[in-house]
CSV table of C-alpha atoms in Angstrom, one decimal:
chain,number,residue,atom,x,y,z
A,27,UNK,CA,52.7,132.1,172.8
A,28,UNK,CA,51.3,130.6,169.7
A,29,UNK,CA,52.0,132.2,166.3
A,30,UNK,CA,48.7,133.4,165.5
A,31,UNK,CA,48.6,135.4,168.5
A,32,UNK,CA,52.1,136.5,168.4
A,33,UNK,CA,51.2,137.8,164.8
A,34,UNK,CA,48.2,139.5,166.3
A,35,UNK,CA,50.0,141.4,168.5
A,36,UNK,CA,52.7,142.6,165.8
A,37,UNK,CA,49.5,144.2,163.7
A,38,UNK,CA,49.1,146.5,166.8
A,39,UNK,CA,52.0,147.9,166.9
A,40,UNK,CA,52.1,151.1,165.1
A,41,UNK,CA,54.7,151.8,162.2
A,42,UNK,CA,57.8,154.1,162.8
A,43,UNK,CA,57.1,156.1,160.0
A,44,UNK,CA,53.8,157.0,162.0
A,45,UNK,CA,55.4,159.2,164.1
A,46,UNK,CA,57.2,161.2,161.5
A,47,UNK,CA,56.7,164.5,160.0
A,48,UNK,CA,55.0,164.5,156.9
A,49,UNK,CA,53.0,167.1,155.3
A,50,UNK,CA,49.4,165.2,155.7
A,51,UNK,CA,49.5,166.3,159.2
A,52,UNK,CA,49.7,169.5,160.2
A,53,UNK,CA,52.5,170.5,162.5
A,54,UNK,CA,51.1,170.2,166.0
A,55,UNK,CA,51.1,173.5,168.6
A,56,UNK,CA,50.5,171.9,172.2
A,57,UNK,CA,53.6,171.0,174.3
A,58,UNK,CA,54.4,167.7,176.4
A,59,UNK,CA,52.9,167.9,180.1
A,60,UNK,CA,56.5,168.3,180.3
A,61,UNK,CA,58.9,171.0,179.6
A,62,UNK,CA,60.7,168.9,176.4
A,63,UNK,CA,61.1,171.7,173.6
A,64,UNK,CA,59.4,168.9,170.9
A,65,UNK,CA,56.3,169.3,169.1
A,66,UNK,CA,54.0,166.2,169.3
A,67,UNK,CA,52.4,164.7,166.1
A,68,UNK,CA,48.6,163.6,166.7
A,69,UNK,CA,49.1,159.4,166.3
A,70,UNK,CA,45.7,158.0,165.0
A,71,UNK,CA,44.3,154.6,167.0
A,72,UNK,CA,45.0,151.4,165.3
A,73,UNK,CA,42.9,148.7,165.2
A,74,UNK,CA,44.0,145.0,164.8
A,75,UNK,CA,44.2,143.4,161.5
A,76,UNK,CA,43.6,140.0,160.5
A,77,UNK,CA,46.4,138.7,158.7
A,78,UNK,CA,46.8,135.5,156.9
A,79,UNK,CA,49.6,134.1,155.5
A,80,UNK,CA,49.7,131.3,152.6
A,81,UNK,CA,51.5,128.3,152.6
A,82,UNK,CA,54.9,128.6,150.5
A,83,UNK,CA,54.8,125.8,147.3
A,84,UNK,CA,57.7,123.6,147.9
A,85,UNK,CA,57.4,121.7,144.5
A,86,UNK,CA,60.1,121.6,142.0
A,87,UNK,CA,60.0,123.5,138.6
A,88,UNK,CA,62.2,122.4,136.2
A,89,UNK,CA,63.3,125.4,133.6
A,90,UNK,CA,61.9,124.3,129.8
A,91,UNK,CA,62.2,126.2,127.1
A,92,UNK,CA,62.1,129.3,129.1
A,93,UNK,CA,59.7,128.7,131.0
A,94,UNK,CA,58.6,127.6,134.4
A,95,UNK,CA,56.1,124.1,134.3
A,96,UNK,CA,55.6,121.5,136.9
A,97,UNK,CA,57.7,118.5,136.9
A,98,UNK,CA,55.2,115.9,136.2
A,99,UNK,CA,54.2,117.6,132.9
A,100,UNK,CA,57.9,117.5,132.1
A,101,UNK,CA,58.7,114.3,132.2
A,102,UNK,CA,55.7,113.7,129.8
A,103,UNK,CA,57.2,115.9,127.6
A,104,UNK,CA,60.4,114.3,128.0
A,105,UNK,CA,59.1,110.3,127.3
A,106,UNK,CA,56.9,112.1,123.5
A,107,UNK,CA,60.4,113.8,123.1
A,108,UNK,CA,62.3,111.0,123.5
A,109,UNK,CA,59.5,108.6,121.8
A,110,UNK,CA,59.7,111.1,118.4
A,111,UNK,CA,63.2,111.4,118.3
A,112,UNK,CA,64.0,108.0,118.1
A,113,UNK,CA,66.2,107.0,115.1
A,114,UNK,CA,65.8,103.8,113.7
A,115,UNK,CA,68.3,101.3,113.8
A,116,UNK,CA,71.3,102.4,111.6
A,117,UNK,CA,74.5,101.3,109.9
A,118,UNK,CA,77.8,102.8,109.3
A,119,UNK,CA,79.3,102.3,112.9
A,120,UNK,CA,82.6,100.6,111.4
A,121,UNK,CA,83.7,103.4,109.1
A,122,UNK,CA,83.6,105.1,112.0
A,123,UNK,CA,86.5,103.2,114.0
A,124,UNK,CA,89.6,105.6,114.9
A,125,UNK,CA,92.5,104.5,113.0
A,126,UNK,CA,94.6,102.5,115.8
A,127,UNK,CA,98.5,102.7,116.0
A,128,UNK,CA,100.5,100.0,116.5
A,129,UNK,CA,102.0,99.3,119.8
A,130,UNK,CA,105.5,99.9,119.0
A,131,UNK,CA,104.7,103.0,117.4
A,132,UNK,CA,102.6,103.7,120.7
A,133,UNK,CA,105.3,103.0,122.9
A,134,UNK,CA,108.1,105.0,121.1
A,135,UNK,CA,106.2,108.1,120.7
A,136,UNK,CA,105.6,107.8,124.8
A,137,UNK,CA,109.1,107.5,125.2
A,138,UNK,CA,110.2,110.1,123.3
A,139,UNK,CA,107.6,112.7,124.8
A,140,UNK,CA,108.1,111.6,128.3
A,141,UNK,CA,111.3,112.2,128.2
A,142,UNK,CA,111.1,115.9,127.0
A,143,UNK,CA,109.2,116.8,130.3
A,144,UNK,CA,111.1,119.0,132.9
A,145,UNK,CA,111.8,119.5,136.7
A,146,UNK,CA,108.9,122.1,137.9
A,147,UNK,CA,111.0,125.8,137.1
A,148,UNK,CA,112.4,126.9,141.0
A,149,UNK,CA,113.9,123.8,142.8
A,150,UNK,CA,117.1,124.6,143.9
A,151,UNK,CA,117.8,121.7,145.4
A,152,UNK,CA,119.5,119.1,143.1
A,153,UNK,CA,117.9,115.9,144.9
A,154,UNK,CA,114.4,117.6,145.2
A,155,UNK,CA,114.9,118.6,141.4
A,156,UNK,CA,115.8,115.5,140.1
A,157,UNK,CA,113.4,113.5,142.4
A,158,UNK,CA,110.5,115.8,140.5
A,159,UNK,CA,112.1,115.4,137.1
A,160,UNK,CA,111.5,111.3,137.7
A,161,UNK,CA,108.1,111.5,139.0
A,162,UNK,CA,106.8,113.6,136.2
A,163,UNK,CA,108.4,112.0,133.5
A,164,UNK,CA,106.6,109.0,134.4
A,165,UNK,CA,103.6,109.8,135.5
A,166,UNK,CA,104.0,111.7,131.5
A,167,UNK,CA,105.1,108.0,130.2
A,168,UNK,CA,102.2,106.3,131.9
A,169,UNK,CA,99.7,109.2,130.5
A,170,UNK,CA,100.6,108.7,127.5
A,171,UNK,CA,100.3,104.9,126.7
A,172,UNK,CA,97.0,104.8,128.4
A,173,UNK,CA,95.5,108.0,126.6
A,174,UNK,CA,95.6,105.8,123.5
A,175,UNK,CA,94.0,102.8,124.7
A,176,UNK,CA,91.2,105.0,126.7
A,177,UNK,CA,90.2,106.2,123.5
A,178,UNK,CA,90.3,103.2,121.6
A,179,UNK,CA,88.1,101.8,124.3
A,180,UNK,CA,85.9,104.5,123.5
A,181,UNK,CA,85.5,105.5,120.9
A,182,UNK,CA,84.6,101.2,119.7
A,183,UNK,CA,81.2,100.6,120.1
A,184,UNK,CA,79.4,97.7,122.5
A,185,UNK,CA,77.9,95.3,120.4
A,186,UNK,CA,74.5,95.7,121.6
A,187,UNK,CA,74.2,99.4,120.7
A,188,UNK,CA,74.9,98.1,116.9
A,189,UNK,CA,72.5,97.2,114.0
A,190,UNK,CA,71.7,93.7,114.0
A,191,UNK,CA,73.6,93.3,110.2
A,192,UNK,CA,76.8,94.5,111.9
A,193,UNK,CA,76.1,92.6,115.0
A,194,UNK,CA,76.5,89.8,112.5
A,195,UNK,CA,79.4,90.5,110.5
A,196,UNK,CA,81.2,90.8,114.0
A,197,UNK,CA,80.4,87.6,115.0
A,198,UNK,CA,80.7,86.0,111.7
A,199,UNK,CA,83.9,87.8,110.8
A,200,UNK,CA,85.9,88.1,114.0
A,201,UNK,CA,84.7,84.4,115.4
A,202,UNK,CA,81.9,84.7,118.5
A,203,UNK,CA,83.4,87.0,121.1
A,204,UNK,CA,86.6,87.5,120.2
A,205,UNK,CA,85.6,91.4,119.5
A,206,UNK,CA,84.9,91.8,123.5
A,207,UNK,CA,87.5,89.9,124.7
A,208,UNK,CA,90.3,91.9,122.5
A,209,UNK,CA,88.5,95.5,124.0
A,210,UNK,CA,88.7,93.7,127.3
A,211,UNK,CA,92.6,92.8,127.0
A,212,UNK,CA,93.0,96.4,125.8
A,213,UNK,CA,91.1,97.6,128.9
A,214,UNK,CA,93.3,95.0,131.4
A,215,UNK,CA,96.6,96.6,130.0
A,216,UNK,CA,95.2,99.9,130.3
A,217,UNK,CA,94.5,99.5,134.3
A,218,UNK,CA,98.0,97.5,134.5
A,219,UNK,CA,100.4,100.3,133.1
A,220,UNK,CA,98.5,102.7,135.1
A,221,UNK,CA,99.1,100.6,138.3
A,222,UNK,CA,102.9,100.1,137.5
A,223,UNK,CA,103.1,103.9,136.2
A,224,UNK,CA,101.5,105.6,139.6
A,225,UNK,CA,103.7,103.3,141.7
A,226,UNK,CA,107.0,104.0,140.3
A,227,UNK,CA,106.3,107.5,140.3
A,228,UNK,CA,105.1,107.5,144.0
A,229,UNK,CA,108.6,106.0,144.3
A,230,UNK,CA,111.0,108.5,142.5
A,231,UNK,CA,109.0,110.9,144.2
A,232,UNK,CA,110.0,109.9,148.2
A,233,UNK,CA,113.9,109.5,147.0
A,234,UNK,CA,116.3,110.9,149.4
A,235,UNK,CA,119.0,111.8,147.0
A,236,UNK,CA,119.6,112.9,143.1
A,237,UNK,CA,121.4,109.2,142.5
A,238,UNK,CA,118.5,107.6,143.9
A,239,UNK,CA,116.2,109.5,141.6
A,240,UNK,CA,118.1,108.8,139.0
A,241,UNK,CA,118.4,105.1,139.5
A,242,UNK,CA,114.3,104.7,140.2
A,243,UNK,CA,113.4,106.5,137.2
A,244,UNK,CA,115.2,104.7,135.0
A,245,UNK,CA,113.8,101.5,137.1
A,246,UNK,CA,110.2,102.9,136.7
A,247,UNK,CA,111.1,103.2,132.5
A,248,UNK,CA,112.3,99.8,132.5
A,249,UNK,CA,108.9,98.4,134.2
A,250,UNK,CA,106.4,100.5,132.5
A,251,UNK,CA,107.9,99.2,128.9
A,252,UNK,CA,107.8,95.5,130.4
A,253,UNK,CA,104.5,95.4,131.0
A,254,UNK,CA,103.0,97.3,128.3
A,255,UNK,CA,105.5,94.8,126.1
A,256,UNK,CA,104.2,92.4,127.1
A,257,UNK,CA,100.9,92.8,126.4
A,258,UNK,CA,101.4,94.9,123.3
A,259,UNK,CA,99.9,92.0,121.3
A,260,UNK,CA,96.0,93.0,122.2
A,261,UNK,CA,97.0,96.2,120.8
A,262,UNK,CA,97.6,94.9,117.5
A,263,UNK,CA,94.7,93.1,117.6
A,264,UNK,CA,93.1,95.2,118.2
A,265,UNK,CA,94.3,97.2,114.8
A,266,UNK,CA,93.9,94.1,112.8
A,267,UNK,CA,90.0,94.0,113.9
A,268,UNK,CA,89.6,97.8,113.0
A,269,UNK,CA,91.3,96.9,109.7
A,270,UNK,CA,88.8,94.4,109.4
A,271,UNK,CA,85.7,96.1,110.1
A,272,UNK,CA,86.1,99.3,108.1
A,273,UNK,CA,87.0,97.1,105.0
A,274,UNK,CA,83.0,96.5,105.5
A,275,UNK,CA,80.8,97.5,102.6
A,276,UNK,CA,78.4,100.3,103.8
A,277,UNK,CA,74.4,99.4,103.0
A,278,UNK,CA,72.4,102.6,103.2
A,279,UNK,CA,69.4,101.1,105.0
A,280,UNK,CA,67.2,103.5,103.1
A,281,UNK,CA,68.4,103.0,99.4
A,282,UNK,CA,67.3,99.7,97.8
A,283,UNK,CA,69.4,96.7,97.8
A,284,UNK,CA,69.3,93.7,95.2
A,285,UNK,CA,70.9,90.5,97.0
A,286,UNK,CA,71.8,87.9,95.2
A,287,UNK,CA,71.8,84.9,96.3
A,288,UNK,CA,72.2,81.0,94.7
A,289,UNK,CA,74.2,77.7,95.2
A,290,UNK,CA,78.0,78.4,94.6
A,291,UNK,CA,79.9,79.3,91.2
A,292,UNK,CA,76.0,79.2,89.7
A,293,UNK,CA,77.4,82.9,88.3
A,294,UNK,CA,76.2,85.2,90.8
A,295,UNK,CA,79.1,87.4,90.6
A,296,UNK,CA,79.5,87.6,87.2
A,297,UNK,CA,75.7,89.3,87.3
A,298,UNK,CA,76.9,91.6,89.6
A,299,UNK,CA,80.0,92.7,87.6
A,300,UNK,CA,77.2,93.0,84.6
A,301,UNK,CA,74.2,94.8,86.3
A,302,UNK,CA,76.4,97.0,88.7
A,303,UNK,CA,79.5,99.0,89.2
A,304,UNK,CA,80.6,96.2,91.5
A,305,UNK,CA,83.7,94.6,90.4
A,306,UNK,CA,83.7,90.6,92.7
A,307,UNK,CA,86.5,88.4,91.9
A,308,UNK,CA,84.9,85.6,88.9
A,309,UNK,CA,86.3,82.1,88.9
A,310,UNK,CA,85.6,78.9,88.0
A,311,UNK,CA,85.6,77.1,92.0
A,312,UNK,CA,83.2,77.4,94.9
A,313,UNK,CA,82.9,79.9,97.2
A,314,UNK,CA,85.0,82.5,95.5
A,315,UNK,CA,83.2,85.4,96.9
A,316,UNK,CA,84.9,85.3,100.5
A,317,UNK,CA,82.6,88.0,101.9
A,318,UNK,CA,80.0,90.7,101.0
A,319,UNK,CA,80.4,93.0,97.9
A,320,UNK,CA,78.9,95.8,97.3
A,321,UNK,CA,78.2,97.4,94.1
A,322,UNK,CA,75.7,100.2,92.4
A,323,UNK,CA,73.4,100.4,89.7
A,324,UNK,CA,72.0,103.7,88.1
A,325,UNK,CA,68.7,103.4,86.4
A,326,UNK,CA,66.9,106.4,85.2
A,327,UNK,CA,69.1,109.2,87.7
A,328,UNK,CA,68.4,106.8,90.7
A,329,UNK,CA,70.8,105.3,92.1
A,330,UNK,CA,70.4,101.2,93.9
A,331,UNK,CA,72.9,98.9,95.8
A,332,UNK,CA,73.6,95.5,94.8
A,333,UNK,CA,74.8,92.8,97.2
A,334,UNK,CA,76.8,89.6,96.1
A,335,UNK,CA,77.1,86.9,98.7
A,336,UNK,CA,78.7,83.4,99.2
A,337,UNK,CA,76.8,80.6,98.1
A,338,UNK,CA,74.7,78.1,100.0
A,339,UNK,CA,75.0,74.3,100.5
A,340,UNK,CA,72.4,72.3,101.4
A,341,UNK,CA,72.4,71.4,104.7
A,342,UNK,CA,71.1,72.6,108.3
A,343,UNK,CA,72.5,76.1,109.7
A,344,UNK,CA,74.2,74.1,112.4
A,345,UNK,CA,76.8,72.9,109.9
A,346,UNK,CA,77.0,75.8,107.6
A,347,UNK,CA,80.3,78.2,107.5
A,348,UNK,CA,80.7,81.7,108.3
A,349,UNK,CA,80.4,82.2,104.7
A,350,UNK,CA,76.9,81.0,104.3
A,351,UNK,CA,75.5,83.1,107.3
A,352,UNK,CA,76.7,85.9,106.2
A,353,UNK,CA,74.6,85.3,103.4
A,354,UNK,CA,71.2,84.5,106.0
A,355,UNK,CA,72.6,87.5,107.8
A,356,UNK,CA,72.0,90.0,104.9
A,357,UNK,CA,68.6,88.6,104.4
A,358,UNK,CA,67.6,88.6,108.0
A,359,UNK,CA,68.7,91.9,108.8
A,360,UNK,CA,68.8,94.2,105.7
A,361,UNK,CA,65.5,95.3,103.7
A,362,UNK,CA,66.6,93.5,100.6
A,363,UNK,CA,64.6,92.3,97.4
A,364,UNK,CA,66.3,89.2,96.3
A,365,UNK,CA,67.5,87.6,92.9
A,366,UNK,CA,67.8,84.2,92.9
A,367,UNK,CA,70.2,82.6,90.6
A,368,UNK,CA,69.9,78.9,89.5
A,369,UNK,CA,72.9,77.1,87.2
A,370,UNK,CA,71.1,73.9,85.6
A,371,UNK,CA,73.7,73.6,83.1
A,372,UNK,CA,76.0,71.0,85.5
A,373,UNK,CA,79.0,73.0,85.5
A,374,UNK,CA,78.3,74.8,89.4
A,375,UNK,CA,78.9,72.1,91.0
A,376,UNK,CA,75.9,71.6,92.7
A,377,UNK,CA,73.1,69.5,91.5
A,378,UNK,CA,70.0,70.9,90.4
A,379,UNK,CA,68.1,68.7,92.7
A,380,UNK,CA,70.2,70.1,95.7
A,381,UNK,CA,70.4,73.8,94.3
A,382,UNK,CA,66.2,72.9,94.3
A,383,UNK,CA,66.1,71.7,97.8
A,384,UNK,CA,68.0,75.0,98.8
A,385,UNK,CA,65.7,77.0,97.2
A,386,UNK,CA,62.3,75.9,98.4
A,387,UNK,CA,64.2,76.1,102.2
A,388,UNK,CA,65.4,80.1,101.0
A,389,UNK,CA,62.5,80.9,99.4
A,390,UNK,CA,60.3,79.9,102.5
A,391,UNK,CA,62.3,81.5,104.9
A,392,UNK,CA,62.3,85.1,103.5
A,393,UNK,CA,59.0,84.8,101.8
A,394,UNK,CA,58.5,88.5,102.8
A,395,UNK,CA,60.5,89.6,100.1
A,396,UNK,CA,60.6,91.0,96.7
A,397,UNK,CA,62.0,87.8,94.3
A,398,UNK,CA,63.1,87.5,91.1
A,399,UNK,CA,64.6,84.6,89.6
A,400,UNK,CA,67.5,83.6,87.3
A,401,UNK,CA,68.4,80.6,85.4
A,402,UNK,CA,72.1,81.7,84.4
A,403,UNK,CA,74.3,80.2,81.7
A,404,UNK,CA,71.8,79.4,79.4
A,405,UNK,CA,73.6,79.1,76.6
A,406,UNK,CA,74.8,75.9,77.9
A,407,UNK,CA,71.6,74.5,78.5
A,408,UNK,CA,70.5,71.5,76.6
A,409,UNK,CA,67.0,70.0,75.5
A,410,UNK,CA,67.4,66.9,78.2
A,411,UNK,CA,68.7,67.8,81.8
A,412,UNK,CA,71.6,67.1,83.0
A,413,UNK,CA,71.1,64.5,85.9
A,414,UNK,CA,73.8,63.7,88.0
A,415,UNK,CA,75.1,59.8,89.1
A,416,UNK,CA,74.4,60.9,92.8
A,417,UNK,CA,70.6,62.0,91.8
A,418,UNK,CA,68.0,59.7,92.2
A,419,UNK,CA,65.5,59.5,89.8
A,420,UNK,CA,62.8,62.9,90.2
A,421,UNK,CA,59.7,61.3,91.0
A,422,UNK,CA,58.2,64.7,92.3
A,423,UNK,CA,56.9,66.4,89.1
A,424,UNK,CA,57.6,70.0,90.2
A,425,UNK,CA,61.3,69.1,90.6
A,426,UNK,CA,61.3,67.4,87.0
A,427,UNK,CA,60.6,70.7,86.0
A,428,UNK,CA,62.4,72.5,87.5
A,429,UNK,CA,65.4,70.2,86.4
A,430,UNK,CA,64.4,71.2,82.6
A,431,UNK,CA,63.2,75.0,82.9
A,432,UNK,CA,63.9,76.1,86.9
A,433,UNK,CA,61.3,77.9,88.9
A,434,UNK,CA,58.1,79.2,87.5
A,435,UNK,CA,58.4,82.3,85.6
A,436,UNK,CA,62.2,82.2,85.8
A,437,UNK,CA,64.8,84.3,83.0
A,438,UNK,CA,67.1,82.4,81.2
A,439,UNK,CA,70.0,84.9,80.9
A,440,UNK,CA,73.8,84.2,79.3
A,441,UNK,CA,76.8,86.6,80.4
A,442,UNK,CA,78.3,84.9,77.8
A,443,UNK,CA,76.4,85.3,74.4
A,444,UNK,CA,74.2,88.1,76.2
A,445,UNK,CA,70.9,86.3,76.2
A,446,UNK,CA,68.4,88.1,78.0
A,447,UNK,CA,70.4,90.9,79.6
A,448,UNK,CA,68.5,93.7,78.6
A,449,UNK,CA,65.1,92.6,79.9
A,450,UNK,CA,66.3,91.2,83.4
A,451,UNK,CA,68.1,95.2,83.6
A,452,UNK,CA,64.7,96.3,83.2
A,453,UNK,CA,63.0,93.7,85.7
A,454,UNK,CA,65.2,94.4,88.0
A,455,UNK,CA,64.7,98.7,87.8
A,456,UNK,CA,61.3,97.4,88.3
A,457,UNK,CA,62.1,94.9,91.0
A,458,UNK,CA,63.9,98.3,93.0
A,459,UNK,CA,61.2,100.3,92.1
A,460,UNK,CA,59.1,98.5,94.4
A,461,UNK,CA,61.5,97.5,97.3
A,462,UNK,CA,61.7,101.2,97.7
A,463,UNK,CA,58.3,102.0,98.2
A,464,UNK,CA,58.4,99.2,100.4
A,465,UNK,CA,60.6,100.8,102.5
A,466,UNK,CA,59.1,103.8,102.2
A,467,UNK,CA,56.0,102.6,103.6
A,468,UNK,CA,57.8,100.5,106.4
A,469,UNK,CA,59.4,103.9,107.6
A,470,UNK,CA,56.3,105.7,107.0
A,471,UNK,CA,54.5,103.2,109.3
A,472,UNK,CA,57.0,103.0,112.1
A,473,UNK,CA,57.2,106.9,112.1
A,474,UNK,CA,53.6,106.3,113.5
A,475,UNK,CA,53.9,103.9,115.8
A,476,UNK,CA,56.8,105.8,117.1
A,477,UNK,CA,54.4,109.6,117.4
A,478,UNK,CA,51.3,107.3,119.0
């Protein structure tokens, strides 16, 4: 019988409460044909109804905001949600590093805790007592030398989700992947102790009697401080590189940075000591600044960051040190205007004619940003230029100048006899005036690129 019939023939049928009593019908007087005693209600004739019946939805709602909206609108939802709360690339990740213990601290505190664990409360049974009391304590012990390590793990972030500045410094820093292999020895003695740990504990729990316990949990002990021992070394690695990182200055990404940059000992850090709260190390050798300062300056209630670097050398980046990239690296990857220090007074070390060769190459490569530059120790600058024996004689006209006076439109300042100090503080406010609306116009711009 097909279904459309079959519902036909359930519209015929008349409903129960048809043949009850109710007060719209009037009590009825004839009898059955036969002698029953019961009064008979008048039924009226039904006819058959067409019924349809509608197809039940089957699609999926997901539940947004309250309310009830198809799932292909959601996921559009989901991709402008996703596209406007995109954050921009940040930095700060390293202050962020949990402070790691070292791994004989680790191992004594597990010790110590393990060892306070009891038998479960009820076993009456010495052997089945003790056998408990061994498996718990170290399954406890293993528990807690991996806890440690599994947050470590953790709570360091993969390289890839970092800024591309502190993707650098890792590299630079910490030599080319020496930060993943150090999280992956931490990771291979996690896995062992908890291996060795589950074992041993499997063990002490199948022993037959309270000596043999007794003599597997102190076994079990034994191995579980072996291996992590043994091993402990990635741990303190591990707490040197934390140590390392967080010692990091922190560069607000949206707060203007001056980055000074120049040939070595040409006085860069002495500027920074004079412009900024920063306080570099100043002495007469190359290459004194060993990584990147940070200092402050606060013009007019507004506050900027100031950036001194290591010096460059002139040659290729193939054969440049760690040093000098992390110099490229800051002007690669941070939004920085730049002040350019030149030394033409021969006492940097460099020669002008190199310190000019380097210059053309830096000043080509980030032509994108703000410049100012500086022709330092001035005092000490004499009517003919110094030439060096190793020079050869400046046939190219715009390197004779710059020999004698530096770059076009370049300050002669003096830390010294405080030549020029006063207006290269206020070029400089003006210099960070316009790197931030520079930025503020970048991060206006991506803002819209990220809403269409």
């Amino acid at each position: 019988m097909s279904r459309a019939s079959s519902l036909f023939q359930l519209c015929q049928i008349p409903s129960t409460n048809m043949l009850l009593r109710s007060s719209k019908f009037p009590r009825a007087t004839n009898k059955l044909p036969w002698n029953t005693g019961m009064n008979v209600i008048p039924v009226r004739k039904l006819y058959p109804t067409l019924c349809f019946c509608k197809t039940v939805q089957t699609t999926t709602y997901e539940v947004v905001n309250g309310s009830y909206v198809p799932s292909t609108q959601t996921k559009q939802e989901k991709e402008m949600k996703d596209k406007s709360s995109a954050k921009l690339d940040t930095v700060g990740a390293f202050q962020k590093l949990p402070m790691v213990m070292p791994s004989v601290d680790i191992l004594h505190s597990a010790l110590r805790k393990a060892k306070r664990v009891l038998p479960t409360k009820g076993i009456a049974n010495i052997a089945k007592r003790e056998r408990n009391r061994g498996a718990k304590q170290l399954d406890a012990l293993m528990k807690e030398l991996v806890v440690p390590l599994r947050t470590y793990l953790e709570s360091f972030p993969k390289k890839k989700y970092l800024h591309p500045y502190e993707r650098s410094l890792i590299e630079l820093t910490l030599g080319d992947g020496n930060y993943e292999e150090v999280l992956g020895n931490v990771d291979a003695l996690r896995k062992k102790v908890v291996s060795v740990g589950k074992e041993h504990a499997s063990f002490c729990a199948k022993s037959l009697t309270k000596r043999e316990a007794e003599e597997r949990l102190s076994e079990g002990v034994k191995k579980i401080e072996e291996v992590f021992n043994h091993e402990a070394e990635v741990v303190n690695d591990l707490l040197h590189i934390a140590k390392t990182l967080r010692a990091m200055p922190v560069v607000d990404l949206e707060t203007p940075t001056l980055c000074l940059v120049g040939a070595p000992n040409v006085g860069k850090s002495s500027l920074v000591r004079t412009l900024s709260t920063g306080k570099p190390e100043v002495c007469n050798y190359p290459f004194t600044t060993r990584g990147i300062l940070m200092g402050h300056i606060v013009l007019n209630y507004q506050t900027f960051q100031v950036t001194d670097t290591p010096g460059l050398l002139k040659r290729s980046d193939e054969d440049r040190n760690n040093l000098e990239k992390l110099t490229l690296a800051v002007l690669s990857h941070l939004p920085t205007a730049i002040l350019y220090v030149h030394d033409l007074s021969g006492e940097c070390g460099t020669s002008p004619s190199d310190q000019f060769l380097i210059y053309k190459e830096i000043k080509e490569r980030f032509s994108d940003h703000l410049w100012v530059d500086v022709v330092s120790k001035c005092d000490l600058l004499q009517k003919s230029p110094v030439v060096f024996i190793t020079e050869d004689s400046p046939d190219h006209v715009e390197l004779a100048r710059y020999r004698k006076m530096g770059p076009n439109g370049a300050m002669h300042v003096s830390i010294k006899s405080e030549a020029g100090l006063a207006e290269l503080k206020v070029r400089v406010h003006e210099l960070l005036t316009s790197q931030m609306a520079k930025i503020r116009s970048q991060n206006s711009n991506q803002e819209n690129i990220v809403i269409t």
